[in-house]
Amino acid sequence: MSEVKFISPETLEQAVDAYYKSSKEGKTKILAGGTDLLVQIRSGISQPDTIIDIKNIKELKEISNDNGSYTIGAAVAGAVLDEEEDFGNNWPGVLEALRLIGSEQIQGRASLGGNLCNASPAGDSVPALIASGATVKVHGPEGERNMPIESFHAGPGKTNLKNGEIVVNFQFPKKQKCSGDAYLRMIPRTEMDIAVVGCAVNVTIENDKCVDARVALGAVAPTALLVEDASKALIGSNFEKEAVEKAALACEAACNPIDDKRGTISYRKKVSKVLFKRALEKAIERAKKG
Amino acid sequence: MNEMDNKWIGKNTIRPDGADKVTGRAEYAADTIMPGMIWGKVLRSPHPHATIKSINTKKAEKLDGVFSVATSADCVDFPVDTPVILGIQDIRWMARNVLAKEKVLFHGHPIAAVAARTEEIAEKACELIEVDYDVHPWAIEIDDAIKPDAPILHDFIKFDGKPSNIVGTLEHKKGNIEEGFKDADIIIEKEFETAAVHQGYLETHACLVSVSPDDKTIIWSSSQGQFMVRAMTSFITGIPQSSIRAIPAEIGGGFGGKTIVYLEPVATILSKKSGRPVKMVMTREEVMRASGPTSGSKSKVKIGAKNDGKITAAQGTFYLQAGAFPGAPIRGAAGCCLAPYDIPNAHTFGYDVVSNRSKVAAYRAPGAPIGAYAVECVIDEVAEALKICPLEFRLKNAAKQGTKAVHGPTYPVMGYVETLEACLSHPHYKAPLKKLQGRGYASGFWFNAGGESSAQVNITEDGNVVVTTGHPDIGGSRASIANITAELLGIDVNRVSVLIGDTASIGFSNLTGGSRVLFASALVVTESTNQVIDILKDRASKIWNIDKEAIEWENGQARPAGDNAGKFKPLTLVELAEKATPTGGPIGAGHQVNTVGAEGGFATHICDVEVDIELGIARVIRYTAAQDVGKAIHPAYVEGQLQGGVVQGIGWALNEEYIYNKEGKLDNPGFLDYRIPVCSDLPMIDTILVEVPNPKHPQGVRGVGEVPIVPPLSAIANAIYNAIGTRFYSLPMSPPKILEKISD
């Protein structure tokens, strides 16, 4: 039986240092909630020799609100964020996406940071984060940097993090007046499932006109996608049928899915259009409420 | 017994296993530990089909921490061409399924096993076992297995004179099928297919086995029959049954899948070779890859009817996957499919087809849902073509007492018509439907079984009762037996404790399967209890010094039958127990017999679905199951059986399927991608318990556990058609399949 070294640092610097050093020597994994990692270890997919638990690092567990701009620690669990009532009022789409990860029990552990770093193309919170316009702060041996969520992933299971870099927190823009976000996913069951297609929409409305829009898709390509053509089709429109249809077609065109046990290429493409329209409707409804 | 006077039969008494289960005290097989215990793991085939040229275990044996290694060379040798029948199983296949011998026949097929200090060491040692394979082409699907140049799994089995993967056939005939179709005004013929589906029991297979130096063997395991475990382990290891004591653990679901062994003989060999107790627990992935699902199928059904709605002829052909070894449940498909109907001319065929999949195991009414799916969908189409309500159409053709069934028997008293009438008068039948919602109907039948059962009823020294039977309780048999015993003895049900004996403490009892347990064990418990009452009267007669015949047993006490018998204060069970020693000794009686008279069960279901036509999702939004349950001894448990069967049927119809990849390996060996329904997928399943007592049983019991999984597949398919006007002929009706068909 191989032994696993378990490190539980209390500062970001210690964590980064340990991560950087141990990654050079062997296979190191970061542990937040562990809801993906433990399953991967158990099934033999991941066989780390070092595990770094980041749950004792203060910054990674913090939630702050600076005059409407939220910063959410990477290791904050879904259930904890759910209790932050005002966050849900600002970013209902992000919250509903995060809350779809696993069961009630898993929600006590699963985090935005873990979902992002697991880098599954089907991760539920990722499209919602992209649509929100949030950025992610990472800390590494060379210091801090910020990345837009949509450029975080390199492929299935792969990120653009450099050696020793750890995700610290998510920084959300101040929510625009009359804006709203929403996330919907298609699963064969009603819960406890993995997205066959996920779609997040974030729109801002002024005088019935769409003044800003961000559309993101999950599970239809090697990474979650920001569909800029869909945004373009919506911005400036009154959400008239033609504009929505054009945006839906942009979603379909952006899909680059695979045929697998969870769905066919043609199914995923069709569903991306439907989910976009439904998520848009929900986002508009929320935006109109303020 | 006058039903109105029943105090316990028909009451929802508290489950005797309830407190232990909700507090986590219930002991499942994986909870068992022993001093000195070591862990066993199985090496499984990486190929779907290969000849084993050699197995070298030397490196594994030398690994530090390894105690023993087992291969088929350690098992009794059963020549491959000589049947060794045990119940519905053949031990020559069972032995080869437990540890592969000449060939590996599916990806995940066990080849060898290691016992070591820890599970991790055992796993590592498995990787050190060197197997030299001659890899063969494989066949997974039925079409690939029966085509002319298919790779043959067992070349000594012949069909039509040639080696074939069709390894068994079955036929039922009645009347003249050609004449029957000639008489028909309308004939509809359709083809269907279903995917292999797993029972999905939550508790994975587990056992702990300890073999002493003189071969005395104790097995703790999770199974549907401790006597089955004893017999199969004895066959495969050569240890006589008298030396094996199989102790049934509390069971976390079986649904038929635990009616055969996987681990117990292996752990026995490993324990015997190491001298240590050996524990083995399967992972979910091992369960999915290597334990029995039920068959996938292909079928064709043709039904002809007159314009007046009378069916004149019906024909059905069913090809069922057996997995790696013969034994697909073709009798359930070809035998049950037409059972609800009085059809003058009929012909059904079943074909047992092997392919490079794990060996199928029983699953709740094995084969019957497959047969009913095809027949009940065609029935729906015929009724539609004749413009008759599908329930009225079934009523017009319903089998009744005296009907000669296509599968042989002439029916006794039975309640099929009553289930149809119950549905017709239920509010669900007339409830309004919205757009994209639809309603479907289907009926179903299961044989139900009797068989061997033993019971012992003992009065404790303090005047309470302990009943021991020999069947693992997977559907409420302990609660029901407690109700019956309390009723017969006229005492409070809490004074009756019902235990499941191990193979050394109770007589042979056949396994829990075929919906047989309450039917059979209620019979032997009733007989035993009546003997106990007779003994109690005898003891009272000694105390009062009057004739036993002058004593009656009522409300838990002996009393003089009338004034002529004399005036004595009644003697309670407690008082008689106190006086047991001077009046003749311990009070108890047992009975063991091969029970007969189990009668079939019928059900009719109503299902509403709503279809999201943009995403292709069908959801069941309302469901009502009517079933002839004979007599519901514990109604809540009976309802639970009906609801559970329906839920598994919903999973089978909508999402569950074994998906194989291009390498012939199962691609979804876990609950994430093998989608059994979760609670939020389901509506409350309403039940109608129709009680037409079985006249051949003292309490009127009929088996209830299997019938409810028979109708749902077609009830749902028919409801989807009713909702969106498209018929589906292939299961599961999963979202991509639905969307693809309706977008065409």
Coordinates of C-alpha atoms in Angstrom, one line a residue, chain B residues 163-587:
Chain B
P163 CA -22.6 -25.0 -33.1
S164 CA -24.7 -22.0 -32.1
N165 CA -25.2 -19.3 -29.6
I166 CA -28.9 -20.3 -29.5
V167 CA -28.6 -22.6 -26.5
G168 CA -32.2 -23.3 -25.6
T169 CA -35.7 -23.0 -26.9
L170 CA -39.2 -23.2 -25.5
E171 CA -42.7 -23.3 -27.1
H172 CA -46.3 -22.9 -26.0
K173 CA -49.1 -23.9 -28.3
K174 CA -52.9 -23.7 -28.1
G175 CA -55.5 -24.3 -30.9
N176 CA -54.6 -23.7 -34.5
I177 CA -52.7 -20.5 -35.1
E178 CA -53.2 -20.3 -38.9
E179 CA -57.0 -20.8 -38.6
G180 CA -57.0 -18.2 -35.8
F181 CA -55.4 -15.5 -38.0
K182 CA -57.7 -16.4 -40.9
D183 CA -60.7 -15.6 -38.7
A184 CA -59.3 -12.2 -37.8
D185 CA -60.7 -9.0 -39.3
I186 CA -57.6 -7.1 -38.2
I187 CA -54.0 -8.3 -37.6
I188 CA -51.2 -6.2 -36.2
E189 CA -47.6 -7.4 -36.0
K190 CA -44.7 -5.4 -34.5
E191 CA -41.1 -5.9 -33.4
F192 CA -39.7 -4.8 -30.1
E193 CA -36.4 -4.6 -28.3
T194 CA -35.4 -4.0 -24.7
A195 CA -32.0 -3.4 -23.1
A196 CA -30.3 -5.5 -20.4
V197 CA -31.1 -3.9 -17.0
H198 CA -29.7 -4.5 -13.6
Q199 CA -31.7 -5.2 -10.4
G200 CA -29.9 -2.3 -8.8
Y201 CA -29.9 -3.6 -5.2
L202 CA -28.0 -1.0 -3.1
E203 CA -26.1 -3.6 -1.0
T204 CA -23.2 -5.0 -3.1
H205 CA -22.4 -8.7 -2.8
A206 CA -20.5 -9.5 0.3
C207 CA -19.5 -12.5 2.5
L208 CA -17.2 -13.6 5.3
V209 CA -16.2 -17.3 5.3
S210 CA -14.2 -19.2 7.9
V211 CA -13.1 -22.7 7.2
S212 CA -11.5 -24.7 10.0
P213 CA -8.8 -27.3 9.5
D214 CA -11.4 -30.1 9.6
D215 CA -13.4 -28.3 6.8
K216 CA -16.1 -27.1 9.1
T217 CA -17.2 -24.0 7.2
I218 CA -19.2 -21.0 8.4
I219 CA -20.5 -18.5 5.7
W220 CA -22.0 -15.2 6.6
S221 CA -23.4 -13.7 3.4
S222 CA -26.0 -11.6 1.8
S223 CA -28.2 -13.8 -0.3
Q224 CA -31.8 -14.7 -1.1
G225 CA -31.2 -18.2 0.3
Q226 CA -28.8 -19.5 2.8
F227 CA -29.6 -23.1 1.7
M228 CA -28.8 -22.1 -1.9
V229 CA -25.5 -20.7 -0.7
R230 CA -24.7 -23.9 1.2
A231 CA -25.6 -26.1 -1.7
M232 CA -23.7 -24.2 -4.4
T233 CA -20.7 -23.7 -2.2
S234 CA -20.7 -27.4 -1.4
F235 CA -20.9 -28.4 -5.1
I236 CA -18.1 -26.0 -6.2
T237 CA -15.7 -26.7 -3.3
G238 CA -16.5 -30.3 -2.6
I239 CA -17.1 -29.7 1.1
P240 CA -20.2 -31.7 2.2
Q241 CA -23.3 -29.7 3.0
S242 CA -23.3 -31.1 6.5
S243 CA -20.0 -29.3 7.1
I244 CA -21.2 -25.9 5.9
R245 CA -23.3 -23.6 8.0
A246 CA -24.6 -20.7 6.0
I247 CA -25.8 -17.8 8.1
P248 CA -28.1 -15.3 6.3
A249 CA -27.2 -11.7 6.9
E250 CA -29.8 -8.9 6.7
I251 CA -30.2 -8.2 3.0
G252 CA -29.9 -4.9 1.3
G253 CA -32.0 -5.7 -1.7
G254 CA -31.9 -8.6 -4.1
F255 CA -34.8 -8.6 -6.5
G256 CA -33.7 -12.0 -7.8
G257 CA -30.0 -11.0 -8.3
K258 CA -29.0 -12.7 -5.1
T259 CA -30.4 -16.2 -5.9
I260 CA -27.0 -17.4 -7.1
V261 CA -23.4 -17.2 -5.6
Y262 CA -20.4 -15.2 -6.8
L263 CA -18.1 -14.8 -3.9
E264 CA -19.0 -17.5 -1.3
P265 CA -17.2 -20.5 -3.0
V266 CA -14.2 -18.3 -3.8
A267 CA -13.9 -17.1 -0.2
T268 CA -14.3 -20.6 1.0
I269 CA -11.4 -21.8 -1.1
L270 CA -9.3 -18.9 0.0
S271 CA -10.1 -19.5 3.6
K272 CA -9.4 -23.2 3.4
K273 CA -6.1 -22.6 1.7
S274 CA -5.0 -19.9 4.2
G275 CA -6.6 -21.1 7.4
R276 CA -7.9 -17.6 8.0
P277 CA -11.4 -16.1 7.8
V278 CA -11.7 -14.4 4.4
K279 CA -14.0 -11.4 3.7
M280 CA -15.0 -10.3 0.3
V281 CA -17.0 -7.2 -0.7
M282 CA -17.7 -6.3 -4.3
T283 CA -17.5 -2.7 -5.5
R284 CA -20.4 -1.3 -7.4
E285 CA -18.4 -1.5 -10.5
E286 CA -17.8 -5.3 -10.0
V287 CA -21.6 -5.7 -9.3
M288 CA -22.4 -3.9 -12.6
R289 CA -19.8 -5.7 -14.7
A290 CA -20.0 -9.2 -13.4
S291 CA -23.3 -9.9 -11.5
G292 CA -26.4 -10.7 -13.3
P293 CA -28.5 -8.1 -15.0
T294 CA -31.6 -9.4 -16.7
S295 CA -31.8 -10.1 -20.4
G296 CA -31.9 -7.6 -23.2
S297 CA -34.3 -8.9 -25.8
K298 CA -35.7 -8.8 -29.3
S299 CA -39.2 -9.9 -30.0
K300 CA -42.0 -10.0 -32.5
V301 CA -45.7 -10.2 -31.6
K302 CA -48.7 -10.6 -33.9
I303 CA -52.3 -10.4 -32.7
G304 CA -55.5 -10.9 -34.7
A305 CA -59.0 -9.9 -33.6
K306 CA -62.6 -9.7 -34.9
N307 CA -64.3 -6.4 -35.4
D308 CA -66.4 -7.2 -32.4
G309 CA -63.2 -7.1 -30.2
K310 CA -62.6 -10.8 -29.7
I311 CA -59.0 -11.9 -30.1
T312 CA -58.8 -14.9 -32.5
A313 CA -55.1 -15.6 -32.5
A314 CA -51.8 -14.4 -31.0
Q315 CA -48.2 -15.2 -31.7
G316 CA -45.0 -14.2 -30.0
T317 CA -41.3 -14.8 -30.6
F318 CA -38.8 -13.8 -28.0
Y319 CA -35.0 -13.8 -28.2
L320 CA -33.5 -13.2 -24.8
Q321 CA -29.9 -12.6 -23.8
A322 CA -28.5 -15.2 -21.4
G323 CA -25.1 -13.6 -21.0
A324 CA -22.1 -15.9 -21.0
F325 CA -23.9 -19.1 -20.0
P326 CA -27.3 -20.7 -20.9
G327 CA -30.3 -19.7 -18.8
A328 CA -32.2 -16.7 -20.2
P329 CA -35.7 -16.5 -18.6
I330 CA -37.5 -17.4 -21.8
R331 CA -40.2 -19.2 -19.8
G332 CA -41.2 -15.9 -18.2
A333 CA -41.4 -14.1 -21.5
A334 CA -43.1 -16.8 -23.7
G335 CA -45.1 -18.3 -20.8
C336 CA -46.5 -15.2 -19.1
C337 CA -47.1 -12.9 -22.1
L338 CA -50.6 -14.1 -23.0
A339 CA -51.6 -15.3 -19.6
P340 CA -54.2 -12.5 -18.9
Y341 CA -56.2 -13.4 -22.0
D342 CA -58.6 -16.1 -23.2
I343 CA -57.2 -16.7 -26.7
P344 CA -58.4 -19.7 -28.7
N345 CA -55.3 -20.0 -30.9
A346 CA -51.8 -19.0 -29.8
H347 CA -48.2 -19.9 -30.3
T348 CA -45.2 -18.5 -28.4
F349 CA -41.5 -19.2 -28.9
G350 CA -38.6 -18.4 -26.7
Y351 CA -34.9 -18.5 -27.7
D352 CA -32.1 -18.5 -25.1
V353 CA -29.1 -16.7 -26.7
V354 CA -25.6 -16.6 -25.1
S355 CA -23.2 -13.7 -25.9
N356 CA -20.2 -12.1 -24.3
R357 CA -22.0 -10.3 -21.4
S358 CA -22.2 -11.2 -17.8
K359 CA -24.4 -14.1 -17.0
V360 CA -28.0 -13.0 -16.4
A361 CA -29.6 -13.6 -13.0
A362 CA -33.2 -13.6 -12.0
Y363 CA -34.8 -10.2 -11.8
R364 CA -38.3 -9.8 -10.4
A365 CA -40.7 -11.9 -12.6
P366 CA -37.7 -12.9 -14.9
G367 CA -38.6 -12.5 -18.5
A368 CA -42.2 -11.6 -17.9
P369 CA -41.9 -7.8 -18.3
I370 CA -40.2 -8.4 -21.7
G371 CA -43.0 -10.6 -23.0
A372 CA -45.7 -8.3 -21.6
Y373 CA -44.0 -5.2 -23.1
A374 CA -44.4 -6.5 -26.6
V375 CA -47.9 -8.1 -26.2
E376 CA -49.4 -5.2 -24.2
C377 CA -48.2 -2.7 -26.7
V378 CA -49.8 -4.6 -29.6
I379 CA -53.0 -5.1 -27.6
D380 CA -53.1 -1.3 -27.3
E381 CA -52.7 -0.9 -31.0
V382 CA -55.4 -3.5 -31.8
A383 CA -57.8 -1.8 -29.4
E384 CA -57.0 1.5 -31.0
A385 CA -57.6 0.1 -34.5
L386 CA -60.9 -1.4 -33.4
K387 CA -61.8 1.9 -31.6
I388 CA -62.4 0.2 -28.3
C389 CA -61.2 1.4 -24.9
P390 CA -58.0 -0.5 -24.1
L391 CA -59.4 -1.6 -20.7
E392 CA -62.7 -2.7 -22.2
F393 CA -60.8 -4.6 -24.9
R394 CA -58.9 -6.4 -22.2
L395 CA -62.1 -7.1 -20.3
K396 CA -63.7 -8.6 -23.4
N397 CA -60.8 -11.0 -23.7
A398 CA -59.9 -11.5 -20.1
A399 CA -59.0 -14.9 -18.8
K400 CA -61.2 -16.2 -16.0
Q401 CA -61.7 -19.2 -13.7
G402 CA -61.8 -22.2 -16.1
T403 CA -59.9 -20.5 -19.0
K404 CA -57.2 -22.8 -20.4
A405 CA -54.0 -20.7 -20.4
V406 CA -51.7 -20.7 -23.4
H407 CA -48.9 -21.8 -21.1
G408 CA -50.8 -24.8 -19.9
P409 CA -52.9 -24.7 -16.8
T410 CA -56.6 -24.2 -16.5
Y411 CA -57.2 -21.3 -14.2
P412 CA -58.7 -21.7 -10.7
V413 CA -60.3 -18.7 -8.8
M414 CA -58.4 -15.6 -9.8
G415 CA -58.9 -11.9 -9.8
Y416 CA -57.7 -10.5 -13.2
V417 CA -61.1 -9.2 -14.2
E418 CA -61.4 -7.5 -10.8
T419 CA -58.2 -5.6 -11.5
L420 CA -59.7 -4.3 -14.8
E421 CA -62.9 -3.3 -13.1
A422 CA -61.0 -1.6 -10.3
C423 CA -59.2 0.5 -12.8
L424 CA -62.3 1.3 -14.8
S425 CA -64.0 2.6 -11.6
H426 CA -60.9 4.4 -10.2
P427 CA -60.9 8.3 -10.5
H428 CA -57.6 8.0 -12.3
Y429 CA -59.3 6.5 -15.3
K430 CA -61.4 9.6 -15.9
A431 CA -59.0 12.3 -14.7
P432 CA -58.5 15.0 -17.3
L433 CA -55.2 15.3 -19.2
K434 CA -53.4 18.4 -20.4
K435 CA -51.6 19.0 -23.6
L436 CA -48.6 16.6 -24.1
Q437 CA -49.9 14.4 -21.4
G438 CA -51.1 10.9 -22.1
R439 CA -52.5 7.8 -20.4
G440 CA -51.6 4.2 -21.0
Y441 CA -52.8 0.9 -19.7
A442 CA -51.2 -2.6 -19.4
S443 CA -51.8 -5.8 -17.7
G444 CA -49.4 -8.4 -16.4
F445 CA -49.1 -11.9 -14.9
W446 CA -46.6 -13.9 -12.9
F447 CA -46.7 -17.6 -12.1
N448 CA -45.8 -17.4 -8.4
A449 CA -44.1 -20.4 -6.8
G450 CA -44.5 -22.8 -3.8
G451 CA -41.7 -25.2 -3.0
E452 CA -39.9 -26.3 0.1
S453 CA -40.3 -24.6 3.4
S454 CA -39.6 -25.3 7.0
A455 CA -40.7 -23.7 10.2
Q456 CA -40.4 -24.1 13.9
V457 CA -42.7 -22.5 16.5
N458 CA -41.5 -22.5 20.1
I459 CA -43.2 -21.2 23.2
T460 CA -40.6 -19.6 25.5
E461 CA -40.6 -20.3 29.2
D462 CA -42.2 -17.0 29.9
G463 CA -45.1 -17.7 27.5
N464 CA -44.1 -15.8 24.4
V465 CA -43.4 -17.1 21.0
V466 CA -40.4 -17.5 18.7
V467 CA -41.0 -18.5 15.1
T468 CA -38.1 -19.6 13.0
T469 CA -38.3 -19.9 9.2
G470 CA -35.6 -20.5 6.6
H471 CA -36.1 -17.7 4.1
P472 CA -34.2 -14.4 4.0
D473 CA -36.8 -11.6 4.4
I474 CA -36.7 -9.3 1.5
G475 CA -40.3 -8.3 1.3
G476 CA -41.9 -8.3 4.7
S477 CA -42.1 -12.0 5.5
R478 CA -41.2 -11.5 9.2
A479 CA -43.9 -8.9 9.8
S480 CA -46.5 -11.0 8.0
I481 CA -45.6 -14.2 9.7
A482 CA -45.8 -12.4 13.1
N483 CA -49.3 -11.2 12.1
I484 CA -50.4 -14.7 11.2
T485 CA -48.9 -16.4 14.3
A486 CA -50.4 -13.8 16.6
E487 CA -53.8 -14.2 14.9
L488 CA -53.8 -18.0 15.2
L489 CA -52.6 -18.0 18.8
G490 CA -54.9 -15.1 19.8
I491 CA -52.1 -13.1 21.4
D492 CA -50.6 -9.7 21.0
V493 CA -48.3 -9.5 17.9
N494 CA -45.5 -8.0 20.0
R495 CA -45.3 -11.3 21.9
V496 CA -44.2 -13.1 18.6
S497 CA -40.6 -12.9 17.5
V498 CA -39.8 -14.1 14.0
L499 CA -36.3 -15.2 13.2
I500 CA -34.6 -16.4 10.1
G501 CA -32.6 -19.5 10.9
D502 CA -29.2 -20.5 9.5
T503 CA -28.8 -23.8 7.7
A504 CA -27.9 -25.6 10.9
S505 CA -30.9 -24.4 12.9
I506 CA -33.9 -25.0 10.6
G507 CA -34.8 -27.5 7.9
F508 CA -34.2 -27.0 4.3
S509 CA -36.1 -24.0 2.9
N510 CA -35.9 -23.1 -0.7
L511 CA -34.7 -19.6 -1.6
T512 CA -36.6 -16.3 -1.4
G513 CA -37.7 -16.0 -5.0
G514 CA -40.7 -16.6 -7.3
S515 CA -42.9 -14.6 -4.9
R516 CA -43.0 -17.8 -2.9
V517 CA -42.0 -17.0 0.6
L518 CA -45.1 -15.8 2.4
F519 CA -47.2 -18.3 0.5
A520 CA -44.9 -21.2 1.6
S521 CA -43.8 -20.1 5.0
A522 CA -47.3 -19.1 6.1
L523 CA -48.4 -22.6 5.3
V524 CA -45.7 -24.3 7.4
V525 CA -46.0 -21.7 10.2
T526 CA -49.8 -22.2 10.3
E527 CA -49.4 -26.0 10.5
S528 CA -46.7 -25.6 13.2
T529 CA -48.8 -23.2 15.2
N530 CA -51.9 -25.4 15.0
Q531 CA -49.7 -28.2 16.3
V532 CA -48.6 -26.0 19.2
I533 CA -52.2 -25.1 20.0
D534 CA -52.9 -28.8 20.0
I535 CA -50.1 -29.4 22.5
L536 CA -51.3 -26.5 24.6
K537 CA -54.8 -28.0 24.8
D538 CA -53.2 -31.3 25.7
R539 CA -51.3 -29.6 28.6
A540 CA -54.5 -28.0 29.8
S541 CA -56.3 -31.3 29.7
K542 CA -53.6 -32.8 31.9
I543 CA -53.9 -29.9 34.4
W544 CA -57.7 -30.1 34.5
N545 CA -57.8 -33.8 34.0
I546 CA -60.4 -33.7 31.3
D547 CA -60.4 -34.8 27.6
K548 CA -58.3 -32.7 25.2
E549 CA -61.3 -32.7 22.9
A550 CA -63.3 -30.9 25.6
I551 CA -60.9 -27.9 25.4
E552 CA -60.9 -25.0 23.0
W553 CA -58.2 -22.4 22.3
E554 CA -59.5 -18.8 22.1
N555 CA -57.9 -15.4 22.7
G556 CA -54.6 -16.9 23.8
Q557 CA -56.0 -19.2 26.3
A558 CA -57.3 -22.7 26.8
R559 CA -60.7 -23.1 28.2
P560 CA -63.4 -25.7 28.6
A561 CA -65.4 -26.1 25.3
G562 CA -68.7 -26.0 27.2
D563 CA -70.4 -26.4 30.5
N564 CA -70.3 -30.2 30.2
A565 CA -66.5 -30.1 30.1
G566 CA -66.4 -28.7 33.6
K567 CA -65.9 -25.3 35.2
F568 CA -62.3 -24.2 35.1
K569 CA -60.6 -20.8 35.0
P570 CA -59.0 -20.4 31.5
L571 CA -55.3 -21.1 31.3
T572 CA -53.3 -18.5 29.4
L573 CA -50.3 -19.1 27.3
V574 CA -48.1 -17.7 30.1
E575 CA -49.7 -20.0 32.7
L576 CA -49.3 -23.1 30.4
A577 CA -45.7 -22.2 29.7
E578 CA -45.0 -21.9 33.4
K579 CA -46.4 -25.4 33.9
A580 CA -44.6 -26.8 30.8
T581 CA -42.1 -28.9 32.6
P582 CA -44.4 -30.9 34.9
T583 CA -47.0 -31.4 32.0
G584 CA -44.5 -32.9 29.5
G585 CA -41.7 -30.5 28.8
P586 CA -40.9 -27.8 26.2
I587 CA -43.7 -26.7 24.0

